[in-house]
CSV table of C-alpha atoms in Angstrom, one decimal:
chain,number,residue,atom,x,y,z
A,815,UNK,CA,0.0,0.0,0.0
A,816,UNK,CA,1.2,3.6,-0.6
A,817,UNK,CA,2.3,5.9,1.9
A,818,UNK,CA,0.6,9.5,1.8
A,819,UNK,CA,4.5,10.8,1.3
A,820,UNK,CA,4.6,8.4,-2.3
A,821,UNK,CA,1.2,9.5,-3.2
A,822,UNK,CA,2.2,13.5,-2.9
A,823,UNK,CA,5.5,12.6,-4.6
A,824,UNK,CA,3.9,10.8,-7.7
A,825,UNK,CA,1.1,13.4,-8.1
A,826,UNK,CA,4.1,15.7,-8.1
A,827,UNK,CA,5.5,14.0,-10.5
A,828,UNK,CA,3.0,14.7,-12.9
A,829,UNK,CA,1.0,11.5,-13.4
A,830,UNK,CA,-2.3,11.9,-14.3
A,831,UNK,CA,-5.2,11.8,-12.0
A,832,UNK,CA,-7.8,9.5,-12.4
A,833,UNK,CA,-8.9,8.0,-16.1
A,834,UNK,CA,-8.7,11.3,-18.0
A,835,UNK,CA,-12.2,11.4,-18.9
A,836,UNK,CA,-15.4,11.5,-17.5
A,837,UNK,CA,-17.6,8.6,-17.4
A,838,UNK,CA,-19.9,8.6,-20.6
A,839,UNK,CA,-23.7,8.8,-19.6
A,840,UNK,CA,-25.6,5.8,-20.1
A,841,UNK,CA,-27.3,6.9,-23.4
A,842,UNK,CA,-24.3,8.2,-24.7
A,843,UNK,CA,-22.7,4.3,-24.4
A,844,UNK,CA,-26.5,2.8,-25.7
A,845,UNK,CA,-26.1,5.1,-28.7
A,846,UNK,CA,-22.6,3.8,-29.5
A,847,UNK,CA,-23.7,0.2,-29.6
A,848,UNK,CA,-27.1,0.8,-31.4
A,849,UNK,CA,-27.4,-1.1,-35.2
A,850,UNK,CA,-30.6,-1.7,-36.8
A,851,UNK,CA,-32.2,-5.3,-36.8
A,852,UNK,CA,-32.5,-4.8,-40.5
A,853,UNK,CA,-30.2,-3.0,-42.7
A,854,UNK,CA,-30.9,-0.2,-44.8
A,855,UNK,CA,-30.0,-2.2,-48.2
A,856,UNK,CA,-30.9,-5.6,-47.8
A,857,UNK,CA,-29.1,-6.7,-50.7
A,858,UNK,CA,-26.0,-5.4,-49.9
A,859,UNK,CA,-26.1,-6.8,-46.9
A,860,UNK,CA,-26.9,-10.2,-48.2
A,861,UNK,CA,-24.1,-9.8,-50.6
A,862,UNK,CA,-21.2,-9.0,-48.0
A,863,UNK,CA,-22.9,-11.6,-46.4
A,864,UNK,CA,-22.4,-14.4,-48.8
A,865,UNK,CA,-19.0,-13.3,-49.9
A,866,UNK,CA,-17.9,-13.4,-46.5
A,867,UNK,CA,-19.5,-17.1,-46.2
A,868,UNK,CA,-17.7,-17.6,-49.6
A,869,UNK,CA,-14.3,-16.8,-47.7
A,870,UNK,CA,-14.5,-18.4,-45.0
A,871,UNK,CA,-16.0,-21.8,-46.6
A,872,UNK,CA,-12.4,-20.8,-49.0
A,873,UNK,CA,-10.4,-20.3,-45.9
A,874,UNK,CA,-11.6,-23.7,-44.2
A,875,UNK,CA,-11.1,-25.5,-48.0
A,876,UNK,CA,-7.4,-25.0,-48.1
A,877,UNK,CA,-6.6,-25.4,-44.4
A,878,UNK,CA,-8.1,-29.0,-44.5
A,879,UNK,CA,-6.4,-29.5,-47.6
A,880,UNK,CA,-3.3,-28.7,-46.2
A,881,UNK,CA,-3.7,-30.7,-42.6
A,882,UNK,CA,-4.0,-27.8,-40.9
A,883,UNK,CA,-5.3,-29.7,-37.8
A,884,UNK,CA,-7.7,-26.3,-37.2
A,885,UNK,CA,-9.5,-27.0,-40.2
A,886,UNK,CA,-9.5,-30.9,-39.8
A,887,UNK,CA,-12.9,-32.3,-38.9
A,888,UNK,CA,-13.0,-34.2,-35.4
A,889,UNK,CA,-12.2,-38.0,-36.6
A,890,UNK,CA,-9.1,-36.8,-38.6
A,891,UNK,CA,-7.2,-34.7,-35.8
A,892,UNK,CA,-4.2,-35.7,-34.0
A,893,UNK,CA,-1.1,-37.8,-34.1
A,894,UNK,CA,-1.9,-41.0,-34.0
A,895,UNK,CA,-4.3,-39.8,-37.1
A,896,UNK,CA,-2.0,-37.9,-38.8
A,897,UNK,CA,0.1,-41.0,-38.7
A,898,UNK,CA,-1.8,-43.3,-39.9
A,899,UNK,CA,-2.8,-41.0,-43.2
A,900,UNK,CA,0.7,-40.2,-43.7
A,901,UNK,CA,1.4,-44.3,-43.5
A,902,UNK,CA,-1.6,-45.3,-45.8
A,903,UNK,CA,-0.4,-42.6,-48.3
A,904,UNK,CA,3.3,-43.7,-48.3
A,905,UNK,CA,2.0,-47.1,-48.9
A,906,UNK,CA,0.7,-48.9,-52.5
A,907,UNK,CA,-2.7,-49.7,-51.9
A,908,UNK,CA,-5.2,-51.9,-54.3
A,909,UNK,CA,-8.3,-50.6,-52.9
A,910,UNK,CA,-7.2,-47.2,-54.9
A,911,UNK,CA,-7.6,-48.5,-57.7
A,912,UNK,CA,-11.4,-50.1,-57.0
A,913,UNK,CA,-13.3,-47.1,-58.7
A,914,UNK,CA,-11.7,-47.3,-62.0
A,915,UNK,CA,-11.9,-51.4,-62.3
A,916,UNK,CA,-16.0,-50.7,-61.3
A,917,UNK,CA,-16.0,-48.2,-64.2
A,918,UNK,CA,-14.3,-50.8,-66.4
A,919,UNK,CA,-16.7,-53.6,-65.6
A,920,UNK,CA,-19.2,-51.2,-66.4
A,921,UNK,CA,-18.3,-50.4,-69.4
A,922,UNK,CA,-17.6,-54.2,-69.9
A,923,UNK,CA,-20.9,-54.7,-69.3
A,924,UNK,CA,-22.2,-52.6,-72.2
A,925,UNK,CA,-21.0,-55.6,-74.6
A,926,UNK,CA,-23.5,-57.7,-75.9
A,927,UNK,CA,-21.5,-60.8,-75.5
A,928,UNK,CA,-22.4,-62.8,-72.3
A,929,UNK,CA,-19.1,-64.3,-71.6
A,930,UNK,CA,-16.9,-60.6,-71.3
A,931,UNK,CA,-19.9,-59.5,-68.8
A,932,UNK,CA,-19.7,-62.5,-66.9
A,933,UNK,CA,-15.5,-62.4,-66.5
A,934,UNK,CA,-15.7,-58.8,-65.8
A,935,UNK,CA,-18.0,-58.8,-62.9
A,936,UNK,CA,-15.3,-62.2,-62.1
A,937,UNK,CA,-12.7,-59.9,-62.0
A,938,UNK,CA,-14.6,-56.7,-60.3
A,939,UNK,CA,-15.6,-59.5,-57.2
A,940,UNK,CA,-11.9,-60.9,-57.3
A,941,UNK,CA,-10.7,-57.7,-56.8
A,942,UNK,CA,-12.9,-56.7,-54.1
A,943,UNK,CA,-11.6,-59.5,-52.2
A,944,UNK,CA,-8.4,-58.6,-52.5
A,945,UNK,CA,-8.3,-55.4,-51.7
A,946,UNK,CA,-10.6,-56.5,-48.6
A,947,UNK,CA,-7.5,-58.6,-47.5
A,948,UNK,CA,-5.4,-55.9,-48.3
A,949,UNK,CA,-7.3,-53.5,-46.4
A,950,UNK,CA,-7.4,-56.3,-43.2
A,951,UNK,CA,-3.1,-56.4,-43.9
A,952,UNK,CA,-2.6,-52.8,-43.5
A,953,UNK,CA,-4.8,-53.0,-40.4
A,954,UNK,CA,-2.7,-55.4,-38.7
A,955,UNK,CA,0.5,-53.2,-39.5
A,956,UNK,CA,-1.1,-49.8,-38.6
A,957,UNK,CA,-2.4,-51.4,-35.5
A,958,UNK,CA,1.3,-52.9,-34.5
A,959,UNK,CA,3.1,-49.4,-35.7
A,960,UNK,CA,0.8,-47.0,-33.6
A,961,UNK,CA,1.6,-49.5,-30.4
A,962,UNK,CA,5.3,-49.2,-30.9
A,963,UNK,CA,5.1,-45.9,-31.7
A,964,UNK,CA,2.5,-44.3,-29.6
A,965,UNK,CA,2.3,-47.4,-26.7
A,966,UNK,CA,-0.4,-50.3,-26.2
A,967,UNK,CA,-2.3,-47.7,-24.2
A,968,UNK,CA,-2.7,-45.0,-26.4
A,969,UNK,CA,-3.3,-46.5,-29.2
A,970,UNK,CA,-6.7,-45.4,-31.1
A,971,UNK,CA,-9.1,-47.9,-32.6
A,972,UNK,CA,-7.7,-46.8,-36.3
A,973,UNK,CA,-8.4,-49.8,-38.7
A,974,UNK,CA,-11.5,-48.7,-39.9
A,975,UNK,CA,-9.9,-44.9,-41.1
A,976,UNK,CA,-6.6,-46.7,-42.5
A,977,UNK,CA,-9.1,-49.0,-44.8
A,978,UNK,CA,-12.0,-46.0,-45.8
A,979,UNK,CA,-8.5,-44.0,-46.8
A,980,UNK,CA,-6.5,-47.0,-48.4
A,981,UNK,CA,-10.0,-47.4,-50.5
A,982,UNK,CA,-9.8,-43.9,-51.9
A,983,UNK,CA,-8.2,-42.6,-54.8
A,984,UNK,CA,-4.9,-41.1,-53.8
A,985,UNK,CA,-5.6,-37.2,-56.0
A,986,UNK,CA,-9.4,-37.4,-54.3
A,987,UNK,CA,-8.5,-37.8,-50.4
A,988,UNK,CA,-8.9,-35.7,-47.7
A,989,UNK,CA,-6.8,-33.8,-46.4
A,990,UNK,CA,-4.2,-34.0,-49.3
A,991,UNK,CA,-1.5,-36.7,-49.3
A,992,UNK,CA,1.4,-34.8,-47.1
A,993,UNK,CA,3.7,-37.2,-48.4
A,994,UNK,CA,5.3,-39.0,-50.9
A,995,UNK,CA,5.0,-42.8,-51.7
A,996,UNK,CA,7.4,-45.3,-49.9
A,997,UNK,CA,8.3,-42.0,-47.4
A,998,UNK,CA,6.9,-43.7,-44.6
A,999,UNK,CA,6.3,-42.0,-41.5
A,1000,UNK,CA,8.6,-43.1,-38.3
């Protein structure tokens, strides 16, 4: 606490008393925080409105694209997660490949011979199976790397988001591949 002595030597000082301004009025600080409900041109207002929506939506775009973990939504945030994507997109996987073998069995399927539609949906149901077993492999690994990595404790339940990633087209996933193939993480 201050003595009266320190007080009378720091007022003579020069230090200004008090706030330096008087206390607005209660009206005065009402009018400073009064908008209308409804602006004066609607459409303007609805303009700035959706470019600003626009920007933002933008904004959130690339930071998921990047792995910004901000802009990640809950199931793809934090390390184990980030590892696991950066190991599925280091690694060849044959469930990439599933959406352009459909398209092909489709387009199989447009022949009018009976035999080529019957060996192409052969081949689109022997590729499903393996890329079921490939996606029950990379489980096992993923599931034996986070432990080592990250301990038997902390390790997330992450099979199911290793094989819905591994199934995916490598240029369509989300976020972005962050590295390159056979750069796995350690």
């Amino acid at each position: 606490m201050e003595t009266p002595e320190e007080t009378k030597s720091r007022l003579a000082a020069g230090h200004p008393v008090g706030k330096g301004q008087a206390t607005p009025s209660r009206k005065q600080q009402e009018a400073l925080n009064r908008r209308p409900l409804v602006p004066d041109d609607r459409k303007l207002a609805a303009k700035q409105a959706r470019s600003k929506a626009a920007e933002t939506r933008e904004r959130t775009r690339i930071g998921m694209a990047a792995g910004d973990e901000k802009y990640l939504p809950m199931r793809d945030r934090g390390l184990q997660k980030r590892f696991v994507r950066d190991f599925v997109d280091a690694r060849f996987n044959v469930g990439e490949f599933m959406i352009p073998v459909m398209f092909l069995v489709i387009l199989l399927s447009v022949f009018p011979d009976p035999a080529i539609q019957t060996y192409g949906f052969l081949a689109l149901w022997a590729f499903v199976i393996v890329a079921v077993v490939d996606c029950i492999i990379l489980g096992f690994i993923v599931t034996r790397k986070l432990n080592a990595k990250f301990g038997v404790q902390k390790a997330e339940r992450v099979r199911w988001y290793a094989a819905m990633r591994a199934l995916q087209l490598r240029v369509l996933r989300l976020p972005k591949p962050q590295v390159k193939r056979g750069q796995y993480p350690s």
